[in-house]
Coordinates of C-alpha atoms in Angstrom, one line a residue:
M160 CA 147.1 68.0 13.8
K161 CA 145.2 65.8 11.7
A162 CA 147.3 66.4 8.9
K163 CA 150.4 66.0 11.0
L164 CA 149.4 62.6 12.1
L165 CA 148.4 61.6 8.7
I166 CA 151.9 62.5 7.3
T167 CA 153.2 60.7 10.1
L168 CA 151.5 57.8 9.4
L169 CA 152.2 57.6 5.8
F170 CA 155.8 58.3 6.5
I171 CA 155.9 55.0 9.1
A172 CA 153.8 53.1 6.3
S173 CA 156.3 53.8 3.6
V174 CA 159.3 52.9 5.9
E175 CA 157.6 49.4 6.8
L176 CA 156.7 48.8 3.1
W177 CA 160.4 49.6 2.1
A178 CA 161.7 47.4 4.9
Q179 CA 159.4 44.5 3.7
T180 CA 160.5 44.9 -0.1
D181 CA 164.1 45.5 0.9
T182 CA 164.3 42.1 2.5
L183 CA 165.4 40.6 -0.1
T184 CA 168.3 42.8 -1.4
I185 CA 170.1 43.5 2.1
G186 CA 173.6 41.7 2.2
T187 CA 175.4 40.3 -0.6
L188 CA 174.1 37.2 -2.3
K189 CA 176.4 34.6 -3.7
D190 CA 177.2 34.8 -7.4
T191 CA 176.4 31.3 -8.4
I192 CA 173.3 29.3 -7.2
S193 CA 173.2 25.4 -7.9
I194 CA 170.0 23.7 -8.2
V195 CA 170.4 19.7 -8.9
A196 CA 167.3 18.3 -10.4
V197 CA 166.1 14.8 -11.2
G198 CA 162.5 13.4 -12.1
D199 CA 160.6 10.7 -10.9
M200 CA 161.3 8.7 -7.5
M201 CA 159.5 5.9 -6.1
I202 CA 162.2 3.4 -4.3
G203 CA 160.1 0.6 -3.0
S204 CA 156.2 0.1 -2.1
G205 CA 154.7 -1.7 0.6
F206 CA 151.6 -2.2 -1.0
P207 CA 149.8 -4.6 -2.1
E208 CA 152.5 -6.3 -0.6
G209 CA 156.2 -5.9 -0.2
H210 CA 157.7 -4.7 -3.4
L211 CA 160.9 -3.2 -1.7
P212 CA 164.2 -3.5 -2.5
K213 CA 166.2 -6.3 -0.8
D214 CA 168.4 -4.0 0.9
D215 CA 165.7 -1.9 2.1
A216 CA 166.6 1.0 -0.2
R217 CA 169.7 1.8 1.8
K218 CA 171.7 2.0 -1.5
S219 CA 169.3 3.0 -3.5
F220 CA 171.4 6.1 -4.2
K221 CA 174.7 4.8 -4.0
Y222 CA 176.0 5.4 -7.5
V223 CA 174.8 8.9 -7.9
K224 CA 175.0 10.5 -4.5
N225 CA 178.2 12.2 -5.0
F226 CA 176.3 14.1 -7.8
L227 CA 173.1 15.2 -5.5
K228 CA 175.2 18.1 -4.0
G229 CA 173.7 21.7 -4.5
D230 CA 172.1 24.7 -2.7
V231 CA 168.7 22.8 -3.8
V232 CA 168.4 19.3 -4.4
F233 CA 165.2 18.7 -6.1
G234 CA 163.0 15.6 -7.0
N235 CA 159.5 14.7 -7.7
L236 CA 158.3 12.0 -4.9
E237 CA 156.1 9.7 -7.0
G238 CA 153.9 8.2 -4.1
V239 CA 153.4 8.6 -0.8
L240 CA 155.5 7.8 2.9
L241 CA 153.1 5.7 4.8
D242 CA 153.5 2.5 6.8
R243 CA 150.1 1.6 6.9
G244 CA 146.5 1.5 4.9
D245 CA 144.8 0.9 2.1
S246 CA 144.0 2.6 -1.3
D247 CA 140.3 3.3 -2.8
K248 CA 142.2 2.8 -6.2
C249 CA 143.0 -0.6 -5.6
K250 CA 139.7 -2.2 -3.8
K251 CA 140.7 -5.7 -4.6
C252 CA 144.2 -5.2 -2.7
K253 CA 143.9 -4.9 0.9
D254 CA 146.7 -4.2 3.3
V255 CA 148.0 -7.3 5.2
E256 CA 149.4 -6.4 8.8
G257 CA 153.4 -6.8 8.8
K258 CA 153.6 -7.1 4.7
E259 CA 155.1 -3.7 4.7
T260 CA 158.1 -5.2 6.6
I261 CA 158.7 -8.1 4.4
L262 CA 161.5 -7.4 2.0
I263 CA 160.9 -9.2 -1.3
D264 CA 163.5 -8.8 -4.2
K265 CA 161.0 -8.8 -7.4
S266 CA 163.7 -7.6 -9.8
K267 CA 164.0 -10.9 -11.5
E268 CA 160.4 -11.8 -11.9
F269 CA 160.0 -8.3 -13.3
Y270 CA 162.9 -8.5 -15.6
K271 CA 161.4 -11.5 -17.2
K272 CA 158.2 -10.1 -17.3
E273 CA 159.6 -7.5 -19.6
E274 CA 160.8 -10.3 -21.9
D275 CA 157.3 -11.4 -22.5
K276 CA 157.6 -14.5 -20.1
P277 CA 154.0 -15.7 -18.7
I278 CA 152.8 -13.9 -15.7
T279 CA 150.6 -15.5 -12.7
D280 CA 147.2 -14.2 -11.9
K281 CA 148.5 -12.8 -8.6
E282 CA 150.8 -10.5 -10.7
K283 CA 148.1 -9.6 -13.2
E284 CA 146.0 -8.7 -10.1
E285 CA 148.7 -6.7 -8.6
E286 CA 149.5 -4.8 -12.1
S287 CA 146.0 -3.6 -11.9
C288 CA 146.7 -1.8 -8.5
Y289 CA 149.3 0.7 -9.6
V290 CA 149.8 2.8 -6.2
F291 CA 152.7 3.5 -4.5
R292 CA 153.3 3.4 -0.6
M293 CA 156.5 3.8 0.2
P294 CA 157.8 3.2 4.2
E295 CA 157.8 6.3 6.1
R296 CA 161.5 5.4 7.1
Y297 CA 162.4 5.9 3.5
G298 CA 162.0 9.8 3.9
K299 CA 165.4 9.6 5.9
I300 CA 167.0 7.8 3.0
I301 CA 165.8 10.2 0.6
K302 CA 167.1 13.0 2.8
E303 CA 170.6 11.4 3.5
A304 CA 171.1 11.1 -0.4
G305 CA 171.2 14.8 -0.6
F306 CA 167.5 15.9 -1.3
N307 CA 166.3 19.2 0.5
L308 CA 163.1 20.0 -1.9
L309 CA 160.3 17.6 -3.2
S310 CA 157.4 18.2 -5.4
M311 CA 154.3 16.2 -4.1
A312 CA 152.1 17.5 -6.9
N313 CA 151.7 14.3 -9.3
N314 CA 149.0 11.4 -9.9
H315 CA 150.3 9.2 -7.0
A316 CA 150.5 11.9 -4.4
N317 CA 146.7 11.1 -3.5
D318 CA 147.2 7.1 -3.9
F319 CA 146.2 6.9 -0.2
G320 CA 143.7 9.9 0.1
Y321 CA 144.4 13.1 2.4
I322 CA 146.1 10.4 5.1
G323 CA 148.7 9.7 2.9
R324 CA 149.5 13.3 1.9
K325 CA 149.4 14.6 5.5
T326 CA 152.0 11.6 6.6
T327 CA 153.9 12.0 3.7
A328 CA 154.1 15.8 4.8
K329 CA 154.7 15.1 8.5
V330 CA 157.8 12.8 7.4
L331 CA 159.4 15.3 5.3
D332 CA 159.1 18.0 7.7
K333 CA 160.5 15.7 10.2
V334 CA 163.7 15.0 8.1
G335 CA 164.0 18.5 7.0
I336 CA 162.9 18.3 3.1
Q337 CA 161.0 21.1 1.8
H338 CA 157.9 20.3 -0.1
A339 CA 154.8 21.6 -2.0
G340 CA 152.0 20.7 -4.3
P341 CA 148.8 19.5 -2.6
V342 CA 146.1 21.8 -1.7
E343 CA 147.1 22.1 1.8
K344 CA 150.5 23.2 0.9
K345 CA 150.6 25.3 -2.3
S346 CA 154.0 26.8 -1.7
V347 CA 156.9 27.1 0.7
V348 CA 159.5 29.8 1.2
F349 CA 162.8 28.9 2.8
E350 CA 166.3 30.2 3.1
K351 CA 169.9 28.7 2.8
E352 CA 173.0 30.5 3.1
G353 CA 171.1 33.7 3.1
V354 CA 169.2 33.0 -0.6
K355 CA 165.3 32.8 0.1
Y356 CA 163.7 30.2 -2.2
G357 CA 160.2 30.3 -3.1
F358 CA 158.6 27.0 -4.7
C359 CA 155.5 25.8 -5.8
A360 CA 154.4 22.7 -7.7
F361 CA 151.6 21.8 -9.8
S362 CA 149.9 18.9 -11.8
P363 CA 146.5 18.2 -13.5
N364 CA 145.4 15.7 -10.5
A365 CA 142.7 16.1 -7.6
D366 CA 143.5 17.9 -4.1
M367 CA 146.6 19.3 -5.9
L368 CA 147.6 22.8 -7.8
T369 CA 146.5 22.3 -11.2
V370 CA 148.6 22.7 -13.9
N371 CA 145.7 23.8 -16.0
N372 CA 144.7 26.9 -14.6
I373 CA 147.4 28.9 -15.5
K374 CA 146.1 32.2 -14.1
R375 CA 145.9 30.9 -10.6
A376 CA 149.4 29.7 -11.1
T377 CA 150.9 32.7 -12.3
T378 CA 149.2 34.6 -8.9
L379 CA 150.9 32.4 -6.9
V380 CA 154.3 32.9 -8.5
Q381 CA 153.9 36.7 -8.5
Q382 CA 153.2 36.2 -4.8
L383 CA 156.2 34.2 -4.3
R384 CA 158.5 36.8 -6.4
T385 CA 157.8 39.5 -3.5
Q386 CA 159.2 36.9 -1.0
A387 CA 161.9 34.9 -2.5
N388 CA 165.2 35.8 -4.4
I389 CA 164.9 32.6 -6.4
V390 CA 161.4 31.2 -7.7
I391 CA 161.4 27.6 -8.7
V392 CA 158.3 26.1 -10.3
S393 CA 157.6 22.2 -10.6
F394 CA 155.0 20.6 -12.8
H395 CA 153.7 17.1 -13.3
G396 CA 152.2 17.3 -16.9
G397 CA 152.2 16.0 -20.3
A398 CA 151.3 12.6 -21.8
E399 CA 153.1 9.5 -20.8
G400 CA 155.7 7.0 -22.5
A401 CA 158.1 6.8 -25.4
P402 CA 155.7 8.0 -28.3
Y403 CA 155.3 11.2 -26.3
T404 CA 158.9 12.5 -25.9
R405 CA 158.1 15.8 -28.1
V406 CA 156.7 19.1 -26.4
P407 CA 153.6 20.1 -28.5
R408 CA 152.2 23.7 -28.6
G409 CA 148.8 23.1 -27.0
K410 CA 147.1 20.8 -24.3
E411 CA 148.0 16.9 -23.9
M412 CA 145.3 14.3 -23.5
F413 CA 146.1 10.9 -22.1
Y414 CA 143.7 8.4 -21.2
G415 CA 140.8 10.9 -21.6
E416 CA 142.7 13.7 -19.0
N417 CA 143.8 16.9 -19.8
R418 CA 147.4 16.8 -18.8
G419 CA 148.1 20.5 -19.6
D420 CA 149.5 22.8 -22.0
V421 CA 153.2 22.6 -20.6
Y422 CA 154.7 24.8 -23.0
K423 CA 152.1 27.6 -22.4
F424 CA 152.4 26.9 -18.6
A425 CA 156.2 27.3 -18.1
H426 CA 156.3 30.2 -20.2
S427 CA 153.3 32.0 -18.6
V428 CA 154.8 31.4 -14.8
I429 CA 158.4 32.7 -16.2
D430 CA 156.5 35.7 -17.3
A431 CA 155.1 35.8 -13.8
G432 CA 158.4 36.0 -12.2
A433 CA 159.5 32.5 -12.1
D434 CA 163.4 31.7 -12.5
I435 CA 163.2 28.2 -13.2
V436 CA 160.9 25.4 -14.4
L437 CA 161.3 21.9 -13.8
G438 CA 159.0 19.3 -15.3
H439 CA 158.3 15.8 -14.8
G440 CA 155.6 13.3 -15.4
P441 CA 155.8 11.7 -19.1
H442 CA 158.4 8.9 -17.5
V443 CA 160.8 9.9 -20.5
T444 CA 163.2 12.7 -21.2
R445 CA 162.4 15.7 -22.8
A446 CA 163.9 18.7 -24.4
V447 CA 164.8 21.9 -22.6
E448 CA 164.6 25.5 -23.3
L449 CA 165.9 29.0 -22.4
Y450 CA 163.3 31.4 -22.3
K451 CA 164.0 34.9 -21.2
N452 CA 167.2 33.7 -20.0
K453 CA 165.3 31.5 -17.7
F454 CA 165.8 27.8 -17.9
I455 CA 162.9 25.3 -18.5
A456 CA 163.3 21.3 -18.0
Y457 CA 160.2 19.8 -19.9
S458 CA 160.5 16.4 -18.3
L459 CA 163.4 14.9 -16.2
G460 CA 162.1 11.1 -16.7
N461 CA 162.4 8.4 -14.4
F462 CA 165.2 9.1 -12.2
N463 CA 165.1 6.3 -9.2
T464 CA 161.9 4.3 -9.7
Y465 CA 162.0 0.7 -8.0
G466 CA 159.7 -2.4 -9.0
R467 CA 156.6 -2.1 -11.1
F468 CA 157.7 0.7 -13.2
S469 CA 158.6 0.1 -17.0
L470 CA 162.2 0.8 -17.7
K471 CA 162.2 -0.2 -21.3
G472 CA 164.4 2.0 -23.6
L473 CA 163.5 5.7 -23.4
K474 CA 162.1 5.0 -19.8
G475 CA 165.1 3.5 -18.3
I476 CA 167.7 6.9 -19.1
A477 CA 167.2 10.1 -17.7
P478 CA 169.4 13.1 -17.1
L479 CA 170.6 14.3 -13.5
L480 CA 170.9 18.3 -14.0
D481 CA 173.4 20.6 -12.1
I482 CA 172.0 23.7 -13.2
K483 CA 173.9 27.2 -12.3
L484 CA 172.0 30.5 -12.1
N485 CA 173.3 33.9 -11.0
N486 CA 172.0 35.7 -8.3
K487 CA 169.1 37.3 -10.6
G488 CA 167.8 33.7 -11.2
D489 CA 169.2 33.7 -14.5
F490 CA 170.6 30.6 -16.5
L491 CA 174.4 30.4 -16.6
Y492 CA 174.9 26.5 -17.6
A493 CA 174.0 23.2 -16.6
K494 CA 176.1 19.9 -15.9
V495 CA 174.5 16.8 -17.3
V496 CA 174.9 13.7 -15.4
P497 CA 173.4 10.7 -17.6
I498 CA 171.9 7.9 -15.7
K499 CA 170.0 4.8 -16.2
Q500 CA 168.0 2.0 -14.7
T501 CA 167.3 -1.8 -15.5
K502 CA 165.3 -4.2 -13.3
A503 CA 168.3 -6.3 -12.6
A504 CA 171.1 -3.3 -11.5
G505 CA 168.6 -0.5 -10.6
L506 CA 170.3 3.0 -10.8
R507 CA 173.7 3.5 -12.3
L508 CA 175.5 6.1 -14.1
D509 CA 175.5 5.9 -17.8
N510 CA 178.6 5.7 -19.8
D511 CA 177.2 5.7 -22.9
C512 CA 175.3 9.2 -22.5
K513 CA 172.0 8.2 -23.8
A514 CA 170.0 10.8 -21.6
F515 CA 172.6 13.5 -22.6
E516 CA 172.1 12.8 -26.4
E517 CA 168.4 12.5 -26.2
L518 CA 168.4 16.3 -24.4
K519 CA 170.4 17.4 -27.2
R520 CA 168.5 15.6 -30.0
L521 CA 165.0 16.9 -28.5
T522 CA 165.9 20.4 -27.7
R523 CA 167.1 20.5 -31.4
L524 CA 164.0 19.4 -32.7
D525 CA 161.6 21.2 -30.5
F526 CA 163.4 24.3 -29.9
P527 CA 165.8 24.9 -32.8
E528 CA 165.9 28.8 -32.1
T529 CA 166.7 28.6 -28.3
A530 CA 169.8 30.0 -27.4
L531 CA 171.5 26.8 -26.0
K532 CA 174.0 24.6 -27.3
F533 CA 175.4 20.9 -26.0
E534 CA 179.3 20.6 -25.5
G535 CA 180.9 18.0 -23.4
D536 CA 178.9 16.9 -20.7
F537 CA 177.3 20.5 -20.6
I538 CA 174.4 22.7 -21.8
L539 CA 175.7 26.0 -22.5
K540 CA 174.1 29.4 -23.5
A541 CA 175.0 29.8 -27.3
D542 CA 177.3 32.3 -27.0
D543 CA 179.4 31.0 -24.2
A544 CA 182.6 29.0 -24.5
L545 CA 183.2 25.8 -23.1
V546 CA 185.6 26.2 -19.9
E547 CA 187.0 22.7 -18.6
N548 CA 187.1 23.7 -14.7
K549 CA 183.2 24.4 -14.6

């Protein structure tokens, strides 16, 4: 009797295990999956006082909105969504009641600063207070632009501590944007049109999943691999600025902080089961790579960064990538939409295609062996031909 019961229980357990593992393969998945990816976004800060766009960010994505369409539309939220509160990072600066609602167009002043014009003592004080607090209402603007997935793992996600992270998560949940990165929400699994996506995000900063613990990162990716058809990994890492466009083989130190070994990290999470790796943090474009037929973007640059971000030279251009994968997560091709930003004009399409040329140049320098080629507006696998109707 005991033997029969044991056999019955084992059979039930095996059926349940089969059912759990087979949930990802039941039905027919769409043949091609589109992941649109951009870099850093901070569309206006209400702290230390209203560095907000004159139109209250309503037209922040006007010139690129038609390209923000895909199964997944991803970006890095460089800051928090929070209406009130001070930052421990800026003890000299205090929140002033009502200041958040004042819309001050700083573009001309900061454009002059980039031309080495004198700045006031007040501006000098604000420059040392480098934190970003977007109004909570901006969450809806980001959603309406087309985004449905954001990384919250970066050096500005903790500008206003736990309450900043908590409120940001609440706002994103309310408008329907998936997110992950802080220790409170290490990953997320969501479904769209029958495809299950797993997402996790990393950075070298406090209260975030760290990019520097690759073993823990790969363990999390392995867990997501059992729950999702497509696993997306994001990292905020690497040194910052125009001198740091190259992808080194080793850890990057910046202002005394270990910003990660992004090359090792990206390869390791793909070895663990990731289908695509999306990097940001250096504020400049970096190379892309194809590793084990999986796509890696090492830095997507500054995408939509209003006000106090430097947009000089390479920091003012970036790619918007529309990446196509098959339903196994393998790379098919990507369309590159080059964008540019200036203090005076904001975010625009770049007819000079500088970001595309920078991607091509850096990829050839850093990954000459990678099986990718650049033709027209596309990144293709080396053995594929360009098809005009892609």
